[in-house]
Short mmCIF file of C-alpha atoms in Angstrom, two decimals:
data_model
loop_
_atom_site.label_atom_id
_atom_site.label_comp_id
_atom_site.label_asym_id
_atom_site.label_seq_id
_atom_site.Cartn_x
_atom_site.Cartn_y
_atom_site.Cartn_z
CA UNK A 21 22.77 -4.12 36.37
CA UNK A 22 19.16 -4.80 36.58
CA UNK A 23 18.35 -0.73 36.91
CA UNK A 24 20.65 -0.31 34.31
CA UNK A 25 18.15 -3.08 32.15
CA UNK A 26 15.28 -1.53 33.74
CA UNK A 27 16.02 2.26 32.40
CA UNK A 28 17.06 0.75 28.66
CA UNK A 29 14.15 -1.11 28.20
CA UNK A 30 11.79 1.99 29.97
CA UNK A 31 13.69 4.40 27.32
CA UNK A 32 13.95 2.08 23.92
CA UNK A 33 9.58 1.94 24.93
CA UNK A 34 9.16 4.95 24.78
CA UNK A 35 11.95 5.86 21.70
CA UNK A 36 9.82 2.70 19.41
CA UNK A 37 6.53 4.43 20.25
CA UNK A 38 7.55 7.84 19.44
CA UNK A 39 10.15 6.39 16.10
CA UNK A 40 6.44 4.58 14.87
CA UNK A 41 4.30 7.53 15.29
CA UNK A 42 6.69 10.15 13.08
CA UNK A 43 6.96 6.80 10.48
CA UNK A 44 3.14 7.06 10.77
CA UNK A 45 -0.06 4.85 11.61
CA UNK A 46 -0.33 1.31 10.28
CA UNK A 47 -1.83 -1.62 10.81
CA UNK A 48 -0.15 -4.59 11.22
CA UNK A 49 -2.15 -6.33 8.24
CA UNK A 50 -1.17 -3.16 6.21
CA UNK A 51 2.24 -3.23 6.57
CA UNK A 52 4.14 -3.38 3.46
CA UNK A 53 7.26 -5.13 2.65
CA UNK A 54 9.48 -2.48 3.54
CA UNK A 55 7.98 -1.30 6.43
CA UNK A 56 8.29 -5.22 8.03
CA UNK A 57 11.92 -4.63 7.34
CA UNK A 58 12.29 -1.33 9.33
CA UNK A 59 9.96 -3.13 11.92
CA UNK A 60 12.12 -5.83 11.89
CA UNK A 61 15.44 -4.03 12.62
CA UNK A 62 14.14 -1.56 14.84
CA UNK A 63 13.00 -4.40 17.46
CA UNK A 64 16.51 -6.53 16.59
CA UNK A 65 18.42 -3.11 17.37
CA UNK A 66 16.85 -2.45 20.65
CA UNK A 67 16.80 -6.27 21.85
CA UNK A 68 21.00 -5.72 21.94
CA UNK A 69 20.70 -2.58 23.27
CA UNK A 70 18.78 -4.47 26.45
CA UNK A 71 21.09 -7.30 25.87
CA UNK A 72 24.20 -5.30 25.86
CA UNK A 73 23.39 -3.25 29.08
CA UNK A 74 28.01 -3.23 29.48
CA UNK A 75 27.91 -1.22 26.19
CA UNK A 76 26.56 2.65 25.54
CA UNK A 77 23.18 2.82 24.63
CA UNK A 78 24.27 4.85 21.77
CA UNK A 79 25.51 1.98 19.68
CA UNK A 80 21.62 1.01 19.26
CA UNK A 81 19.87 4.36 19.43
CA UNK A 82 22.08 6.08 16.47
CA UNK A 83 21.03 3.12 13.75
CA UNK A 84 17.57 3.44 14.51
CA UNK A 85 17.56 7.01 14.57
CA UNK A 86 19.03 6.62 10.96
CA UNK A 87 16.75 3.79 9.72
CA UNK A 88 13.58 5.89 11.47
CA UNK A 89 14.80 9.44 9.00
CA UNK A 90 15.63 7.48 5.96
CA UNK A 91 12.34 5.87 6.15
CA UNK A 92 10.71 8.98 6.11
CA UNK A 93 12.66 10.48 3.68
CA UNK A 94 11.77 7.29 1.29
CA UNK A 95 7.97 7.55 1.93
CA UNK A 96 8.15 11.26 1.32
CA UNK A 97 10.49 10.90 -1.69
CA UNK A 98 7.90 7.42 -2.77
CA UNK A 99 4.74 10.12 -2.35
CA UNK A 100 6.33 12.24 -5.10
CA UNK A 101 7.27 9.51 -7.65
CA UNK A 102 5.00 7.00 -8.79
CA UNK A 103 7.87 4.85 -10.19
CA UNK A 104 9.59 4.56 -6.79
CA UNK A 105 6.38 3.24 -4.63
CA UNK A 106 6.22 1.03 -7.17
CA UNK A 107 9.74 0.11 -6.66
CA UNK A 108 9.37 0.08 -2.86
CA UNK A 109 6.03 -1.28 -1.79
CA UNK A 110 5.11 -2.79 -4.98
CA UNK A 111 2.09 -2.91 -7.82
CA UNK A 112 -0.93 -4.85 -6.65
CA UNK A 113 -1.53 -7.73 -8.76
CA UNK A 114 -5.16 -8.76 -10.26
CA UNK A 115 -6.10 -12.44 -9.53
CA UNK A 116 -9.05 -12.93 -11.00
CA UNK A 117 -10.54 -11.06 -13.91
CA UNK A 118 -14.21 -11.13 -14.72
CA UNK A 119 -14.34 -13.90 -13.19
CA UNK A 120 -11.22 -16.05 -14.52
CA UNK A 121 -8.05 -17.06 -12.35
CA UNK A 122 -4.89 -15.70 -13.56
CA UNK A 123 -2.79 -18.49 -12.96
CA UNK A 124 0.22 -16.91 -14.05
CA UNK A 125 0.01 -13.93 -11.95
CA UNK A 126 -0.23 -16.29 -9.30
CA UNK A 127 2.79 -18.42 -10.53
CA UNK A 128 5.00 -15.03 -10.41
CA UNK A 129 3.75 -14.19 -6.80
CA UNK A 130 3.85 -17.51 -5.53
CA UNK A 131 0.56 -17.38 -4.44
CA UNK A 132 -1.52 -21.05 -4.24
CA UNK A 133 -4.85 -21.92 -5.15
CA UNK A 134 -5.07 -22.90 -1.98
CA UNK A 135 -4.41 -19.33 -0.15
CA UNK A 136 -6.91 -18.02 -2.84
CA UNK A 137 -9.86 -19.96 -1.96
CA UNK A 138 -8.90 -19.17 1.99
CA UNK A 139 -9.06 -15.16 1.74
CA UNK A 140 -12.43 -15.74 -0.43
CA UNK A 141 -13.53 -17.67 2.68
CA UNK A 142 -12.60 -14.89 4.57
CA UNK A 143 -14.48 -12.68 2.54
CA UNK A 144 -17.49 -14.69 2.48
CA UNK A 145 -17.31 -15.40 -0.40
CA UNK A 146 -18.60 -19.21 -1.18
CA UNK A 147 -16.98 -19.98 -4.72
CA UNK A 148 -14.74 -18.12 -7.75
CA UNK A 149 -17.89 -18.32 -9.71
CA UNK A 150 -18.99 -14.93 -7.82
CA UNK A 151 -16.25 -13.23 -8.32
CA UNK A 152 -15.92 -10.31 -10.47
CA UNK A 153 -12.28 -9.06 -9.49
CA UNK A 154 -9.70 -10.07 -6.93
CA UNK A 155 -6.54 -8.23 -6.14
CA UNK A 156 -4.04 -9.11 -4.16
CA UNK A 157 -2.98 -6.06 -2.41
CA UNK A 158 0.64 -4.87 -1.52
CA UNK A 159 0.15 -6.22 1.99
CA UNK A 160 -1.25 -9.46 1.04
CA UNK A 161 -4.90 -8.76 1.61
CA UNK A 162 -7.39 -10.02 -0.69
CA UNK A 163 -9.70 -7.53 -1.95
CA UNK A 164 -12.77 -9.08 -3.44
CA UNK A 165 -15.26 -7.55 -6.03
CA UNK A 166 -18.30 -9.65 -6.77
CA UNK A 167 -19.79 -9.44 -9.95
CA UNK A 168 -23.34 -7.66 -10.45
CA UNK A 169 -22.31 -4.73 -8.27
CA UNK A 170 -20.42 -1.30 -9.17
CA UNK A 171 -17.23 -0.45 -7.86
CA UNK A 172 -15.27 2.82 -7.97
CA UNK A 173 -12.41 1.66 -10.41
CA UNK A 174 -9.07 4.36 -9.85
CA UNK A 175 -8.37 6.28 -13.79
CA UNK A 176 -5.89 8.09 -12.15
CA UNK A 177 -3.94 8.29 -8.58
CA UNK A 178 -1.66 11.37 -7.60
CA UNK A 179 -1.80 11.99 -11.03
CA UNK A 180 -0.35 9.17 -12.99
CA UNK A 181 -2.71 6.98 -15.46
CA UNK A 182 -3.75 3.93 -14.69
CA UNK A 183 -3.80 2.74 -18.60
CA UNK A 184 -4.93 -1.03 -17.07
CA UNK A 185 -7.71 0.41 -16.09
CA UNK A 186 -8.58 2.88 -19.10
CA UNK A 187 -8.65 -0.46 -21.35
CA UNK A 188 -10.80 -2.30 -19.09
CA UNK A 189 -13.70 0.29 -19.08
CA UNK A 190 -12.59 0.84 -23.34
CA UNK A 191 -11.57 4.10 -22.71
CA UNK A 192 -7.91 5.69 -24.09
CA UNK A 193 -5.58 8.34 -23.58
CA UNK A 194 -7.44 10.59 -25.74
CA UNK A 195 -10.64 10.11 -23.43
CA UNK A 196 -8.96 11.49 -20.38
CA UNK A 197 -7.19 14.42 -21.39
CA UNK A 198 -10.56 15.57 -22.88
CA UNK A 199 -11.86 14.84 -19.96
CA UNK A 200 -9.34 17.13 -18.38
CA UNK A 201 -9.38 19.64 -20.72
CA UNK A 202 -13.37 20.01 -20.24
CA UNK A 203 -13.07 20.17 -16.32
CA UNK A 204 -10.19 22.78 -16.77
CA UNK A 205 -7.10 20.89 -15.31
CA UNK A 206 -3.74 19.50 -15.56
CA UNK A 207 -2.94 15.54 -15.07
CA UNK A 208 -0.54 17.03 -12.40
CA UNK A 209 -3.72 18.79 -10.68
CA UNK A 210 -5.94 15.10 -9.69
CA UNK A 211 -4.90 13.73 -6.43
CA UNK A 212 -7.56 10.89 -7.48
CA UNK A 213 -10.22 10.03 -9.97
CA UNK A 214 -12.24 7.19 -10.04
CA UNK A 215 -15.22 5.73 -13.09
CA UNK A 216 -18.07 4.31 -11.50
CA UNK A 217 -21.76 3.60 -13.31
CA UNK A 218 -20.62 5.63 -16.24
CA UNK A 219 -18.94 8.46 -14.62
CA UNK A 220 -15.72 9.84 -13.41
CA UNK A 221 -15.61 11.64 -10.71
CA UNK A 222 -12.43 13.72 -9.88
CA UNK A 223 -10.34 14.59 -6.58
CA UNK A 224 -8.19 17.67 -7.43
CA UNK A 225 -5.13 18.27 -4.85
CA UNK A 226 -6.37 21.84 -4.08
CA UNK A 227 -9.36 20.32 -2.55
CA UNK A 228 -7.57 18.23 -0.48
CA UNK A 229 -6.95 19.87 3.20
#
């Protein structure tokens, strides 16, 4: 009995490690909704695999196989298709804008006051008053932009618009395809392009190695 315990638990080790590093690298802070879930089942699966050492070892090990190859087929499928990341892991959601709380963003997320002032804490950040932007990230980090200082701001990512941002820096649709159109390329073609200090500066997928 106890080898039998012994040569499970050696084996689902080794499976977890190996089913973690095809589903790729994370952090635990980074982990998104979905992936908790898949980290979630995974461990449940192989705790009654240990605790049903009377039972073949195949009655765990064929779920998690399946769970480990559809989540890879949903992050690859989720990499193509803007609207199903979105779906899957979520938008992140602005806090604070130039400076103001957006209560009801926080209403919808159920996010407090109270967990707001604690990540600006974190930050080192002393009071709202310094704040510029805050967004709450799709793994419930806080990422803090104080005011007086120039950030990178995303136009476009794996080549969808983000209009949210066009209208905060007053530009339009019109803006960026001429801006496309003078650096010779497709909306299809930028893997990333960010506006910073009164440019835009662009990523194009064929640089990307």
């Amino acid at each position: 009995m106890y080898i039998t315990i012994l040569f499970r638990t050696a084996l689902l080790y080794f499976l977890i490690i190996i089913c973690f590093r095809i589903m790729g690298k994370k952090e635990v802070g980074e982990l998104s909704v979905v992936d908790l879930i898949v980290t979630i089942l995974i461990a449940e699966l192989a705790a009654i695999c240990i605790e049903n050492y009377n039972k073949s070892i195949l009655i765990s090990l064929v779920p998690m196989i399946s769970i480990v190859v559809l989540q890879v087929l949903l992050s690859y499928i989720s990499l193509k298709n803007n609207k199903i990341r979105n779906v899957l892991d979520g938008k992140p959601s602005v806090i604070i804008k130039k400076g103001k709380v957006i209560f009801s963003e926080m209403k919808k997320l159920r996010y407090t006051l109270d967990d707001l002032i604690s990540q600006l804490r974190d930050k080192g950040v002393k009071s709202i008053e310094e704040v510029d932007y805050a967004i709450l990230e799709n793994s419930g980090t806080l990422s803090v932009f104080q005011k007086e200082k120039d950030y990178p701001l995303p136009i476009i990512m794996d080549g969808v618009i983000d209009y949210d941002v066009l209208k905060e820096i007053k530009k339009d649709n019109i803006w960026i395809h001429k801006l496309l159109i003078k650096e010779n390329l497709k909306l299809e073609d930028v893997f990333y392009a960010f506006y910073t200090k009164d440019k835009t500066f662009i990523i194009k997928k064929s640089d990307l190695i």
